Structures are given as structure tokens and as C-alpha cells.
GROMACS .gro file of C-alpha atoms in nm:
model
  202
    1MET     CA    1  32.220  13.322  -1.457
    2GLY     CA    2  31.931  13.266  -1.675
    3GLY     CA    3  31.584  13.354  -1.583
    4LEU     CA    4  31.471  12.992  -1.544
    5ASP     CA    5  31.771  12.948  -1.316
    6ARG     CA    6  31.669  13.230  -1.122
    7LEU     CA    7  31.278  13.085  -1.114
    8LEU     CA    8  31.394  12.752  -0.997
    9ALA     CA    9  31.676  12.842  -0.798
   10LYS     CA   10  31.516  12.852  -0.419
   11SER     CA   11  31.311  12.538  -0.496
   12LEU     CA   12  31.648  12.332  -0.630
   13ASN     CA   13  31.839  12.459  -0.313
   14ASN     CA   14  31.577  12.297  -0.114
   15THR     CA   15  31.577  11.980  -0.291
   16ILE     CA   16  31.939  11.951  -0.325
   17ARG     CA   17  31.953  11.977   0.042
   18ASN     CA   18  31.623  11.737   0.110
   19ASN     CA   19  31.775  11.501  -0.140
   20LEU     CA   20  32.170  11.461  -0.008
   21GLY     CA   21  32.093  11.521   0.345
   22GLU     CA   22  32.276  11.744   0.605
   23LYS     CA   23  32.605  11.584   0.624
   24THR     CA   24  32.651  11.527   0.255
   25THR     CA   25  32.497  11.883   0.163
   26GLN     CA   26  32.776  12.033   0.431
   27LYS     CA   27  33.057  11.843   0.266
   28VAL     CA   28  32.954  11.953  -0.107
   29GLU     CA   29  32.906  12.285   0.030
   30GLU     CA   30  33.242  12.290   0.167
   31ARG     CA   31  33.421  12.137  -0.166
   32LEU     CA   32  33.245  12.412  -0.364
   33PHE     CA   33  33.376  12.664  -0.105
   34GLN     CA   34  33.720  12.538  -0.172
   35LYS     CA   35  33.704  12.477  -0.538
   36TYR     CA   36  33.527  12.778  -0.644
   37GLY     CA   37  33.462  13.028  -0.339
   38LEU     CA   38  33.078  12.974  -0.399
   39SER     CA   39  32.815  12.873  -0.149
   40LEU     CA   40  32.573  12.600  -0.272
   41THR     CA   41  32.303  12.908  -0.362
   42GLN     CA   42  32.531  13.077  -0.517
   43SER     CA   43  32.657  12.814  -0.745
   44ILE     CA   44  32.306  12.723  -0.877
   45GLU     CA   45  32.391  13.004  -1.103
   46GLU     CA   46  32.645  12.840  -1.254
   47PHE     CA   47  32.516  12.456  -1.224
   48HIS     CA   48  32.830  12.283  -1.379
   49LYS     CA   49  32.985  12.366  -1.082
   50ILE     CA   50  32.771  12.185  -0.874
   51ASP     CA   51  32.780  11.873  -1.119
   52ALA     CA   52  33.172  11.919  -1.121
   53VAL     CA   53  33.146  11.884  -0.735
   54LEU     CA   54  32.876  11.605  -0.704
   55ARG     CA   55  33.041  11.381  -0.979
   56GLU     CA   56  33.372  11.419  -0.724
   57PHE     CA   57  33.127  11.283  -0.457
   58PHE     CA   58  32.903  11.042  -0.669
   59GLY     CA   59  33.070  10.960  -1.013
   60ALA     CA   60  32.843  10.863  -1.307
   61GLY     CA   61  32.556  10.853  -1.010
   62ALA     CA   62  32.575  11.235  -1.026
   63ASP     CA   63  32.359  11.185  -1.303
   64GLY     CA   64  32.064  11.003  -1.121
   65LEU     CA   65  32.094  11.273  -0.847
   66GLU     CA   66  32.070  11.557  -1.095
   67SER     CA   67  31.774  11.388  -1.252
   68LYS     CA   68  31.584  11.366  -0.916
   69PHE     CA   69  31.657  11.724  -0.832
   70MET     CA   70  31.500  11.816  -1.163
   71GLN     CA   71  31.216  11.562  -1.202
   72SER     CA   72  31.104  11.704  -0.863
   73LEU     CA   73  31.083  12.088  -0.994
   74CYS     CA   74  30.987  12.025  -1.376
   75SER     CA   75  31.006  11.764  -1.651
   76ALA     CA   76  31.063  11.807  -2.025
   77LYS     CA   77  30.708  11.746  -2.197
   78SER     CA   78  30.932  11.630  -2.543
   79LYS     CA   79  31.237  11.511  -2.596
   80ASN     CA   80  31.196  11.720  -2.902
   81LYS     CA   81  31.463  12.047  -2.818
   82THR     CA   82  31.314  12.259  -3.051
   83ASN     CA   83  30.973  12.242  -2.893
   84ASN     CA   84  31.087  12.359  -2.517
   85TRP     CA   85  30.759  12.254  -2.315
   86PHE     CA   86  30.815  12.193  -1.939
   87SER     CA   87  30.566  12.112  -1.668
   88ILE     CA   88  30.623  12.266  -1.362
   89THR     CA   89  30.623  12.014  -1.051
   90ASP     CA   90  30.746  12.199  -0.805
   91ASN     CA   91  30.433  12.380  -0.597
   92HIS     CA   92  30.646  12.707  -0.480
   93THR     CA   93  30.758  12.779  -0.895
   94SER     CA   94  30.393  12.706  -0.964
   95GLN     CA   95  30.244  12.940  -0.710
   96THR     CA   96  30.542  13.189  -0.812
   97ILE     CA   97  30.416  13.152  -1.201
   98MET     CA   98  30.044  13.153  -1.105
   99GLU     CA   99  30.050  13.447  -0.883
  100SER     CA  100  30.232  13.671  -1.159
  101PHE     CA  101  29.949  13.569  -1.436
  102GLY     CA  102  29.695  13.640  -1.158
  103ASP     CA  103  29.767  13.985  -1.068
  104ASP     CA  104  29.654  14.207  -1.346
  105ASP     CA  105  29.971  14.459  -1.389
  106LYS     CA  106  30.234  14.158  -1.383
  107SER     CA  107  30.006  13.933  -1.670
  108ALA     CA  108  29.991  14.270  -1.872
  109ILE     CA  109  30.352  14.316  -1.834
  110LEU     CA  110  30.436  13.967  -1.919
  111ASN     CA  111  30.221  14.000  -2.206
  112VAL     CA  112  30.335  14.277  -2.374
  113VAL     CA  113  30.678  14.153  -2.414
  114ILE     CA  114  30.610  13.770  -2.511
  115ASP     CA  115  30.698  13.898  -2.892
  116ASP     CA  116  30.891  14.208  -2.821
  117ALA     CA  117  31.116  14.297  -2.591
  118LYS     CA  118  31.092  14.659  -2.454
  119ILE     CA  119  31.264  14.912  -2.180
  120ILE     CA  120  31.075  14.957  -1.852
  121SER     CA  121  30.935  15.274  -1.957
  122ASP     CA  122  30.775  15.160  -2.264
  123ILE     CA  123  30.618  14.877  -2.043
  124LEU     CA  124  30.472  15.081  -1.819
  125ILE     CA  125  30.305  15.298  -2.094
  126ASP     CA  126  30.200  15.041  -2.326
  127CYS     CA  127  30.017  14.869  -1.967
  128LYS     CA  128  29.902  15.215  -1.853
  129ILE     CA  129  30.052  15.135  -1.516
  130PRO     CA  130  30.134  15.415  -1.288
  131GLN     CA  131  30.520  15.441  -1.230
  132THR     CA  132  30.600  15.338  -0.885
  133SER     CA  133  30.359  15.045  -0.848
  134GLY     CA  134  30.497  14.925  -1.195
  135TYR     CA  135  30.854  14.954  -1.167
  136ARG     CA  136  30.769  14.757  -0.844
  137LYS     CA  137  30.614  14.491  -1.011
  138ILE     CA  138  30.851  14.462  -1.308
  139ASN     CA  139  31.156  14.451  -1.036
  140GLN     CA  140  30.944  14.159  -0.857
  141LEU     CA  141  30.925  13.966  -1.213
  142ILE     CA  142  31.314  14.030  -1.302
  143LYS     CA  143  31.370  13.899  -0.929
  144ASP     CA  144  31.127  13.607  -1.005
  145GLY     CA  145  31.305  13.551  -1.320
  146LEU     CA  146  30.974  13.556  -1.527
  147LEU     CA  147  31.119  13.927  -1.674
  148VAL     CA  148  31.465  13.854  -1.862
  149ASP     CA  149  31.712  14.099  -2.014
  150ASP     CA  150  31.711  14.113  -2.408
  151GLY     CA  151  31.965  14.318  -2.514
  152TYR     CA  152  31.987  14.725  -2.504
  153THR     CA  153  31.863  15.022  -2.665
  154ALA     CA  154  31.991  15.376  -2.691
  155THR     CA  155  31.810  15.670  -2.526
  156SER     CA  156  31.778  16.033  -2.682
  157ASP     CA  157  32.030  16.101  -2.423
  158GLY     CA  158  32.295  15.855  -2.526
  159ARG     CA  159  32.225  15.607  -2.238
  160ARG     CA  160  32.222  15.227  -2.267
  161VAL     CA  161  31.865  15.119  -2.145
  162THR     CA  162  31.822  14.759  -2.059
  163LYS     CA  163  31.508  14.561  -2.265
  164TYR     CA  164  31.301  14.288  -2.141
  165ARG     CA  165  31.081  14.022  -2.214
  166SER     CA  166  30.912  13.709  -2.097
  167LEU     CA  167  31.080  13.414  -1.983
  168PHE     CA  168  30.799  13.184  -2.168
  169ASP     CA  169  30.674  13.185  -2.523
  170ASN     CA  170  30.372  13.018  -2.401
  171ILE     CA  171  30.193  12.901  -2.061
  172ARG     CA  172  29.921  12.661  -1.982
  173ILE     CA  173  29.761  12.625  -1.673
  174ASN     CA  174  29.550  12.278  -1.639
  175ILE     CA  175  29.287  12.218  -1.343
  176VAL     CA  176  29.230  11.834  -1.340
  177LYS     CA  177  29.040  11.677  -1.037
  178ASN     CA  178  29.177  11.954  -0.822
  179LYS     CA  179  29.510  11.942  -0.912
  180ILE     CA  180  29.720  12.229  -1.087
  181THR     CA  181  29.980  12.188  -1.367
  182VAL     CA  182  30.154  12.491  -1.519
  183ASP     CA  183  30.334  12.394  -1.844
  184VAL     CA  184  30.564  12.641  -1.991
  185GLN     CA  185  30.741  12.677  -2.325
  186LEU     CA  186  31.075  12.810  -2.323
  187SER     CA  187  31.254  13.015  -2.594
  188ARG     CA  188  31.555  12.858  -2.722
  189PRO     CA  189  31.745  13.155  -2.608
  190ASP     CA  190  31.642  13.098  -2.226
  191TYR     CA  191  31.664  12.701  -2.308
  192ASN     CA  192  32.037  12.795  -2.390
  193ASP     CA  193  32.078  13.013  -2.132
  194SER     CA  194  31.975  12.789  -1.839
  195SER     CA  195  32.295  12.631  -1.697
  196VAL     CA  196  32.057  12.357  -1.473
  197LEU     CA  197  31.913  12.274  -1.824
  198GLN     CA  198  32.232  12.271  -1.992
  199VAL     CA  199  32.401  11.980  -1.739
  200ILE     CA  200  32.114  11.806  -1.725
  201TYR     CA  201  31.971  11.783  -2.053
  202GLY     CA  202  32.262  11.880  -2.280
   0.00000   0.00000   0.00000
């Protein structure tokens, strides 16, 4: 699952359930399980499978539903696909991002891997963060989708170790009249890795 999909998963799951209603959601979940052996939550990782089931129920109307789901979470700031700026409109997702950047250690971790992927031990050394709390915070950033794997490197003893980088190339937090908006710029690989964005925006 792409980092953005992981970041949006909980909110997207709730949004789909709220928009479809209990009975329709149950039918969609049953069909997802029959066809793919997946729950609604699991299928968010492979959004094209939800898309296929929604098309069985709603035909071309699935496009409108999926756009509605997405608009409640985030919106593309530009139709230019090389720009990849998105405005996060979902409160839970915005809060996850702001809490991570509001934590000094997590912010340092994310900033040290914006341009250059690193292994966890190097991240901790560069950020001067103790191992115990550092590993816990890195694992939380990975779980939230804000840190994404970016290949491997070999250690001196020959083991392959995963390298990580930030999901976002840039982030802007704006406060206007007590309304907070979070704008994020995805790297091209992260845009391409998102099954949700690929289905909805192509």
C-alpha cells in the first residue's frame, strides 16, 4: 500500500461507510469478500477492487461516488500532474500530519529524509534521537504513512536494510480565520504508488 493510501485509509473507510449507508456498505463488503476475499478496510490498499465492485452496483455512477469520497478527504490543487499538490480537507488526516510535524523528534525525522532516503539507524544518528523513543516514533510515522520505504541498502555484514523517506516533498499549513488547511506535495513515485489516486485521478 502506498504511503498516501495508508494515511487516508481510516478516514476513507469511514467516508465510504457514511456515504453508502449501512445496507449498501454491507452488500459491497459481501461482494468484496466473494470476489476478492477482502474486507472493505483491506481493499482500500487495492482501491481498483473497490472500484470494480462499486461499478457492479452503480455502473458509471461509481465515478461520482469516488469523487465524492475523495473530496471529503483531499482535493488536487492543480490539474497539472507534475505538480502533485493536494489540499487535505479531512480533519483526522490533517490532525495526523500536524501532530507529526508538531512533535520535535518526528518533525526532525521527516525533514532529514525529504531529499534522501536513509536507513533507520542513520536517521536516528542524524537527528540525535535516542534509539528506544526514536524507533517508536519512526514506527508510528511508517504506520501513519508519513514515512515510506524507498529501496534497500546492504549493511557491512551483508544484510539488506530498508531505506525510508518522507511521503511529502513539501508541506504548507495555513491558518485563516481559525480554519486550518494543510497542503501537501507528493513526490511522483508516491503519486504513482497510490491506488486511490490512480483510480480516481488516473
